[in-house]
mmCIF file of C-alpha atoms in Angstrom:
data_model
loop_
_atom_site.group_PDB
_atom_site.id
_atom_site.type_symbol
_atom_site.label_atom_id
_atom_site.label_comp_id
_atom_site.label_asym_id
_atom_site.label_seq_id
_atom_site.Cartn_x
_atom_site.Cartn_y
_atom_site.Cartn_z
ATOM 1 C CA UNK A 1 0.000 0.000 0.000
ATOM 2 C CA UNK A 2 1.151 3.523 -0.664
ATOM 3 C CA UNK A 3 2.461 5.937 2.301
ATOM 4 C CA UNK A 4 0.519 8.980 1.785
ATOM 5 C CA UNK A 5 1.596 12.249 3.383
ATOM 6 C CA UNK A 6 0.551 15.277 3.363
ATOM 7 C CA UNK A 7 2.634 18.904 2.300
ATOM 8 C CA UNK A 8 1.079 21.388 5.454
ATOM 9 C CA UNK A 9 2.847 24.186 3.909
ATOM 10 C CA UNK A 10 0.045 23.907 1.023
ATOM 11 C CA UNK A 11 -2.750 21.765 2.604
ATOM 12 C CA UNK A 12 -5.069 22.447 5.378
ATOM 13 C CA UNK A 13 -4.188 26.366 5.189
ATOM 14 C CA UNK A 14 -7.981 27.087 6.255
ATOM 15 C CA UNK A 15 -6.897 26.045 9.607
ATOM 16 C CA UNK A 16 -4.015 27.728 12.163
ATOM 17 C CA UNK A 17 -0.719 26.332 11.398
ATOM 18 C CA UNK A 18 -0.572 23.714 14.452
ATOM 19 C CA UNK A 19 -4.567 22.630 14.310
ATOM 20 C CA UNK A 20 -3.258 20.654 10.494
ATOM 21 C CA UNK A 21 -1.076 17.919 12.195
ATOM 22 C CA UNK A 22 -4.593 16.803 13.781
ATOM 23 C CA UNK A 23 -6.218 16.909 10.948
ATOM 24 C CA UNK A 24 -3.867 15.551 8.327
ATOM 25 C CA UNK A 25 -4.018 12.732 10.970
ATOM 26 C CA UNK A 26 -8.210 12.731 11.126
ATOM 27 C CA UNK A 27 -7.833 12.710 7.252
ATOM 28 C CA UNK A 28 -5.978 9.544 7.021
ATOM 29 C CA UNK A 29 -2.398 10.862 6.923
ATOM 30 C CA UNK A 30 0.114 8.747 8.180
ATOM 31 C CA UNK A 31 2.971 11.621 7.698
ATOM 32 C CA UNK A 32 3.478 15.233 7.176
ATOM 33 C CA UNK A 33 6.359 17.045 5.199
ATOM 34 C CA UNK A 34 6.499 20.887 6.005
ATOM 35 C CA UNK A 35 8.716 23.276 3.447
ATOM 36 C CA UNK A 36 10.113 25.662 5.712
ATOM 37 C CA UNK A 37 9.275 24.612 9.444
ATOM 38 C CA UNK A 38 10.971 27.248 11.118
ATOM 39 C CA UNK A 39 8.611 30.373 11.861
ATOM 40 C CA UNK A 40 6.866 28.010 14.695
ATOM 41 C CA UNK A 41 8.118 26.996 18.288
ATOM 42 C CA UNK A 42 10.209 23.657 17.330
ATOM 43 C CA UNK A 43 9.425 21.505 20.363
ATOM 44 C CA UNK A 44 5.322 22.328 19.670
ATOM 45 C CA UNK A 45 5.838 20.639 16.174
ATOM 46 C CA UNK A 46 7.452 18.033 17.561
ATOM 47 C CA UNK A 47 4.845 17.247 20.314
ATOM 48 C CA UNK A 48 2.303 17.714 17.453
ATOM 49 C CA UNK A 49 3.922 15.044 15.692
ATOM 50 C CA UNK A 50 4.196 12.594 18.824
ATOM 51 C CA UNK A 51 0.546 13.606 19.984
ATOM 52 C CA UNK A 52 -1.067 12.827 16.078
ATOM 53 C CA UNK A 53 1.222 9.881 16.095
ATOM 54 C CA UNK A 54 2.874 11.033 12.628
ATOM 55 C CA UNK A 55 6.370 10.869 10.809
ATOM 56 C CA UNK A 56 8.134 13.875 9.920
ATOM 57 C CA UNK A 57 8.940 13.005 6.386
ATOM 58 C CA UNK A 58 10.616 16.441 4.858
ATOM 59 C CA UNK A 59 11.980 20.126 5.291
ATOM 60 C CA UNK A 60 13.493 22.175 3.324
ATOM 61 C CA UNK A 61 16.860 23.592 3.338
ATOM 62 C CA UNK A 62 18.195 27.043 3.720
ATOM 63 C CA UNK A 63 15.320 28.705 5.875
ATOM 64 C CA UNK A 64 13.361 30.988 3.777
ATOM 65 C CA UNK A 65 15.125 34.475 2.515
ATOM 66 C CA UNK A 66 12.919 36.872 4.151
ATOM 67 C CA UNK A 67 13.909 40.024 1.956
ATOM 68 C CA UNK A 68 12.377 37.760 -0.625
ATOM 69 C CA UNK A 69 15.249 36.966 -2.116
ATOM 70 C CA UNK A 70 16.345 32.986 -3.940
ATOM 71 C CA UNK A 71 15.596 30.207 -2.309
ATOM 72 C CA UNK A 72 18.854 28.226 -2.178
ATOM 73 C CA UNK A 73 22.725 28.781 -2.489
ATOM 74 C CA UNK A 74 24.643 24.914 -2.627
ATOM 75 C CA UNK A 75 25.096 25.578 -6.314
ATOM 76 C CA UNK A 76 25.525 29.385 -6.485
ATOM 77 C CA UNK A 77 29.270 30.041 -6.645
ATOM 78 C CA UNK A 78 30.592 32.371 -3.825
ATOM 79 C CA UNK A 79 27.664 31.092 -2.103
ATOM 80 C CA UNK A 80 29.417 28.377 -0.240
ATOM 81 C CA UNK A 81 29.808 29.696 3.380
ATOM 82 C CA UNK A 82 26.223 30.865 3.412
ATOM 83 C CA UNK A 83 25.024 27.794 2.468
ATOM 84 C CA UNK A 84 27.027 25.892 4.986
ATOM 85 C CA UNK A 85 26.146 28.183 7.923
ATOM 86 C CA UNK A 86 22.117 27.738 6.776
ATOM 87 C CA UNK A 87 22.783 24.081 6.316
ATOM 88 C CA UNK A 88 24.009 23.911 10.108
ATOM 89 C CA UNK A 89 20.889 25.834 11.001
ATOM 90 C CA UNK A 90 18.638 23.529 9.743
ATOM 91 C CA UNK A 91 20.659 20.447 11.709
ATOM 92 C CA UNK A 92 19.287 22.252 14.627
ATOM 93 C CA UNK A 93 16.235 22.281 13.948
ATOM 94 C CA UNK A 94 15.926 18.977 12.488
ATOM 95 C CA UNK A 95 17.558 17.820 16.032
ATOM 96 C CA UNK A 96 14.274 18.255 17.311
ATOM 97 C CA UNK A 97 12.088 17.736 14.388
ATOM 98 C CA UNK A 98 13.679 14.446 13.721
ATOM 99 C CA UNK A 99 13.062 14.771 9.538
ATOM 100 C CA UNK A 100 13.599 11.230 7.228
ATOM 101 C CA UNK A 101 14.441 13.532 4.882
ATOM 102 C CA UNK A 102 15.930 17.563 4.164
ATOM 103 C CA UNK A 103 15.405 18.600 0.896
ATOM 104 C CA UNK A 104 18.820 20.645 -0.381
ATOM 105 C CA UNK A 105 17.933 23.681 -2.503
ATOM 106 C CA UNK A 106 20.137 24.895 -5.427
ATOM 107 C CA UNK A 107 18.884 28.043 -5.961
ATOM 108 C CA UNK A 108 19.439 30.322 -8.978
ATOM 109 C CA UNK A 109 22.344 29.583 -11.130
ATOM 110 C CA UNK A 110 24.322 28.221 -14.208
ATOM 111 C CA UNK A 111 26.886 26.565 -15.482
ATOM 112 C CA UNK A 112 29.788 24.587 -14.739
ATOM 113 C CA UNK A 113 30.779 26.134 -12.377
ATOM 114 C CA UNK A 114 27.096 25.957 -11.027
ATOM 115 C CA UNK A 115 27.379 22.145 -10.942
ATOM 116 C CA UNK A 116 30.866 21.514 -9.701
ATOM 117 C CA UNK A 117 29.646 23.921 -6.614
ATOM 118 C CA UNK A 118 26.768 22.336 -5.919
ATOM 119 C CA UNK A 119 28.552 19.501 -6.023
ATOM 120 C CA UNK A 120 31.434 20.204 -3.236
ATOM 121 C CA UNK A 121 28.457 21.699 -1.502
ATOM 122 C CA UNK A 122 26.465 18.347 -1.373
ATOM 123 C CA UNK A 123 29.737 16.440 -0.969
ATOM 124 C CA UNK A 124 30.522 18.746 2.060
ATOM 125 C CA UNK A 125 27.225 18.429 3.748
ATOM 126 C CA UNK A 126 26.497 14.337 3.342
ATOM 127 C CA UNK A 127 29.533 14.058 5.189
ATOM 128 C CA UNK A 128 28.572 16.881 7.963
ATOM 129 C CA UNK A 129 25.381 14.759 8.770
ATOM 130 C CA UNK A 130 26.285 11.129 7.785
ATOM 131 C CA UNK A 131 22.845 9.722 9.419
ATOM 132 C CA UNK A 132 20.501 12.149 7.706
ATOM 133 C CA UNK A 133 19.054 11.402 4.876
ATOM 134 C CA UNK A 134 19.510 14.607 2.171
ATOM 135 C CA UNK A 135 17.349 14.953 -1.433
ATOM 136 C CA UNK A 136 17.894 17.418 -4.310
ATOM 137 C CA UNK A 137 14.838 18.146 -6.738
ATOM 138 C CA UNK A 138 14.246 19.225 -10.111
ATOM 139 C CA UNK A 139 12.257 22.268 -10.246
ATOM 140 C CA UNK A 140 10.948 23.399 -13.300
ATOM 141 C CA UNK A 141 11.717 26.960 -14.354
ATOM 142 C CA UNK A 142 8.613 28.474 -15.252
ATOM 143 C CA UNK A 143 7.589 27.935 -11.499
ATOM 144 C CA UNK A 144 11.147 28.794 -10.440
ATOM 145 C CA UNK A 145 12.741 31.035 -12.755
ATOM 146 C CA UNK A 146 16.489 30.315 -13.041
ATOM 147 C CA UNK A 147 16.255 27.770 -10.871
ATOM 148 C CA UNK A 148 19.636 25.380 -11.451
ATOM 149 C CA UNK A 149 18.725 22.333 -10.821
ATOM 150 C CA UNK A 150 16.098 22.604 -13.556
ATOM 151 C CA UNK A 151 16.561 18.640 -15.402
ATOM 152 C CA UNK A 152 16.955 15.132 -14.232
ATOM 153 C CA UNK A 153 20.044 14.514 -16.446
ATOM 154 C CA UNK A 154 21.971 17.114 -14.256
ATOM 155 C CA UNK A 155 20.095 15.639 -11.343
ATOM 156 C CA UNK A 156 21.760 12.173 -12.292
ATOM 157 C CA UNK A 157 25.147 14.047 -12.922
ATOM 158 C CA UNK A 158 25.058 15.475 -9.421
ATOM 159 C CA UNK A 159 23.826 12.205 -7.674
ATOM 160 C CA UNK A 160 26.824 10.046 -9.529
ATOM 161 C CA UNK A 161 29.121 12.749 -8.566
ATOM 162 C CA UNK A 162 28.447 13.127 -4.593
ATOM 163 C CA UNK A 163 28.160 9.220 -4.474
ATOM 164 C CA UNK A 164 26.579 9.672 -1.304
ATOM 165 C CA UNK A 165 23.958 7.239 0.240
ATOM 166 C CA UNK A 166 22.527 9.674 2.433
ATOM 167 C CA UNK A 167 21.819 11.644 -0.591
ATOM 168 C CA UNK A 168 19.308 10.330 -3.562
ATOM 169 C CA UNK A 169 16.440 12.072 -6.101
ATOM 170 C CA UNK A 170 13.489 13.960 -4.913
ATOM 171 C CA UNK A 171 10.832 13.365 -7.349
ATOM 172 C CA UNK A 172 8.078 15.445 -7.783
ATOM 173 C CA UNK A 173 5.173 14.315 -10.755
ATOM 174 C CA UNK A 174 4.075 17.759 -10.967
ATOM 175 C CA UNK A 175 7.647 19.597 -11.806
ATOM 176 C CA UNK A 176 8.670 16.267 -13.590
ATOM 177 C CA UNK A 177 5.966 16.660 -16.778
ATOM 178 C CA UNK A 178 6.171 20.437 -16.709
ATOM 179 C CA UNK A 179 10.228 19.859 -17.502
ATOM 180 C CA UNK A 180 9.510 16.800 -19.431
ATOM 181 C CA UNK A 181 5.964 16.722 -20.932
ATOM 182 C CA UNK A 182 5.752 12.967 -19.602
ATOM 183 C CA UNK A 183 6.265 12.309 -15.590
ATOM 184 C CA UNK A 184 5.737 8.321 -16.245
ATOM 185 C CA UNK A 185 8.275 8.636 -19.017
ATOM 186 C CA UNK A 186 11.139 10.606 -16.446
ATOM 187 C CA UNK A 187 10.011 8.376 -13.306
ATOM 188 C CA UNK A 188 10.805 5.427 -15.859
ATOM 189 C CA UNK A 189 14.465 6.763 -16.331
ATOM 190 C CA UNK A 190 15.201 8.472 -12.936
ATOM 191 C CA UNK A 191 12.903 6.568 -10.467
ATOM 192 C CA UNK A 192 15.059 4.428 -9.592
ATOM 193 C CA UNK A 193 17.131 6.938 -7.630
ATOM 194 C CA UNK A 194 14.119 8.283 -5.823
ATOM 195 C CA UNK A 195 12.982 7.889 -1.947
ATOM 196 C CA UNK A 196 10.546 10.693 -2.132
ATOM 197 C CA UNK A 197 7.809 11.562 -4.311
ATOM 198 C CA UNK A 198 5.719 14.582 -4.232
ATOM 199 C CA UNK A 199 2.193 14.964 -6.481
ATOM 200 C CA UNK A 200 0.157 17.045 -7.553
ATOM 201 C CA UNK A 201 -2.616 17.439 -10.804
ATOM 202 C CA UNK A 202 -1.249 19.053 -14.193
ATOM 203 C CA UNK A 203 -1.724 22.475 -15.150
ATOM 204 C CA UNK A 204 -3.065 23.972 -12.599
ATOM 205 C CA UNK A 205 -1.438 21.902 -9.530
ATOM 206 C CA UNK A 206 -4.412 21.250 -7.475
ATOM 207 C CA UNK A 207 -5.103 17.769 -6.470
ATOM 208 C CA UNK A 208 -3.562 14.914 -8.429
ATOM 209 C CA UNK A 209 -6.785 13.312 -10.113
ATOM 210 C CA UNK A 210 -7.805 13.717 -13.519
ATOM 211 C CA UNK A 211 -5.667 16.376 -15.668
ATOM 212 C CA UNK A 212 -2.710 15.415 -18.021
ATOM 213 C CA UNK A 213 -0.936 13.110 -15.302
ATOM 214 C CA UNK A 214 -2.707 9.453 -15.008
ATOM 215 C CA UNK A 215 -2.108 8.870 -10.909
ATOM 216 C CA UNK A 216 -3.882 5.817 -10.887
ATOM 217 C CA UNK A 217 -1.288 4.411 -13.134
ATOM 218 C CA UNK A 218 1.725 6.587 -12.057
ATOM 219 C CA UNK A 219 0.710 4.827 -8.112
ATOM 220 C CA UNK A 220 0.612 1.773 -10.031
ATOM 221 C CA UNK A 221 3.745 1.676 -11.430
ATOM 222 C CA UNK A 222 5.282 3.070 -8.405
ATOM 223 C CA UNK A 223 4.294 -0.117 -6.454
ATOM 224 C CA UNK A 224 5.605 -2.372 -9.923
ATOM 225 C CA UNK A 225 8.689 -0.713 -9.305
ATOM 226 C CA UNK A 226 8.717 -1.470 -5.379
ATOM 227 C CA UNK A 227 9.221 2.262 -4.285
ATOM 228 C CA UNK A 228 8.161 1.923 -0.791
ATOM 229 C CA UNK A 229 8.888 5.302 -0.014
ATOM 230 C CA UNK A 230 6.323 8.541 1.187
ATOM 231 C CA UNK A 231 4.354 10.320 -1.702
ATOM 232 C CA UNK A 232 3.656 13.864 -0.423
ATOM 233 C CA UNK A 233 0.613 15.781 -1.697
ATOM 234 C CA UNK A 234 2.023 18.927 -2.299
ATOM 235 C CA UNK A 235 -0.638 20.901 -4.447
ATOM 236 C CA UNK A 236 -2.921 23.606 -3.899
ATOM 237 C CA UNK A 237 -6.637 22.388 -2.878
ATOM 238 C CA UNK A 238 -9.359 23.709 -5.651
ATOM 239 C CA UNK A 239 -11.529 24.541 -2.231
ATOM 240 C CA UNK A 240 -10.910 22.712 1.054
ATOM 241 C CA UNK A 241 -8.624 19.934 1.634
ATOM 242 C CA UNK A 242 -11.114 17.881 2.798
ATOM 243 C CA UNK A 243 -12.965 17.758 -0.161
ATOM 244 C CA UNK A 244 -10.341 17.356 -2.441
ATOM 245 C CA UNK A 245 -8.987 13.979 -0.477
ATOM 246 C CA UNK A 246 -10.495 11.418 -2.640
ATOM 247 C CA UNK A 247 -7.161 10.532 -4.358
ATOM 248 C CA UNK A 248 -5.987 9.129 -1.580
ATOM 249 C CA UNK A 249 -8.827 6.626 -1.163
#
């Protein structure tokens, strides 16, 4: 059976921040991811977590740039001792938070010089925290203008690179067929260095049912492939989360 989990960054926003662990649990989540976790008391979201009886599947790394600024620096060149002090920032918090995963942004860049950065970056910080586990993600650049990390080939590059096995794909449908036109076709050639997967529906990322992505195959042929990893709905309700929950089922 799939391990659903849901994104409270983007679901159950009609309800204060720390009332959604209860309900993602009342709703039939098992696990929550949260983006940037880091505006909130720590030690509430952890007895949250404990109290609704759910895993902490994913944050994001750096915390947010509140000058609203790029999100990211491991492959931005010159970037490298921000990104290292923001990495260490987010071992603290994940101290308490206890995440299976921290997602590793790139942020805006290009190049080869781009890459081999982001590669001493990831290098640098799979070492620092041997016993975490660390993703990066391909994120499409209409979404994310500029955004690096922006293909899976490079994604493969990077992965090969690092070596790492604390570090493997992030795999998100939604981002996959914008960059791609076909998510089955890239989750056929990259899936098999996923252990996370994030959905949502295609155009207009609300929930993943119906649209240009087939989820009852894509689920299917996750489970043919034996990825026994969390899929995250990370989309943006079309009106309350409740309603929109049937995929699940």
């Amino acid at each position: 059976m799939p391990k659903f989990c849901a994104n409270l960054t983007w679901l159950f926003g009609e309800l204060p921040y720390m009332d959604r662990f209860r309900a993602a649990r009342e709703a039939g989540f098992e696990g929550v991811e949260v983006l940037f976790p880091y505006d909130c008391p720590t030690q509430d979201m952890r007895d949250q977590l404990v109290l609704n009886g759910l895993s902490f599947v994913l944050m994001n790394c750096p915390l947010p740039n509140a000058t609203g600024g790029p999100q990211g620096f491991a492959a931005v060149p010159g970037g490298e001792e921000r990104f290292r002090r923001d990495f260490d920032r987010t071992l603290r918090f994940a101290q308490v938070l206890k995440p299976l995963h921290i997602h590793i942004m790139a942020g805006v860049a290009e190049g080869p010089e781009a890459e081999a950065t982001f590669v001493r970056n990831l290098r640098w910080a799979a070492a620092r925290a041997p016993r975490q586990g660390l993703t990066i993600e391909p994120i499409n650049r209409i979404d994310m203008p500029g955004y690096f990390l922006a293909d899976y080939e490079t994604a493969a590059r990077v992965l090969d690179a690092v070596a790492s096995p604390n570090l493997a794909l992030q795999f998100d449908a939604y981002h996959a067929h914008r960059i791609t036109g076909d998510a089955a076709a890239a989750w056929g050639a990259h899936g098999h260095r996923a252990r996370h997967v994030q959905v949502a529906g295609f155009p207009g990322r609300h929930e993943p049912a119906g649209g240009a992505i087939d989820y009852p195959a894509f689920f299917a042929r996750l489970a043919a492939d034996g990825y026994d990893g969390w899929i995250s709905g990370e989309y943006a309700p079309a009106t309350t989360t409740v309603d929109g929950l049937g995929w699940i089922r």
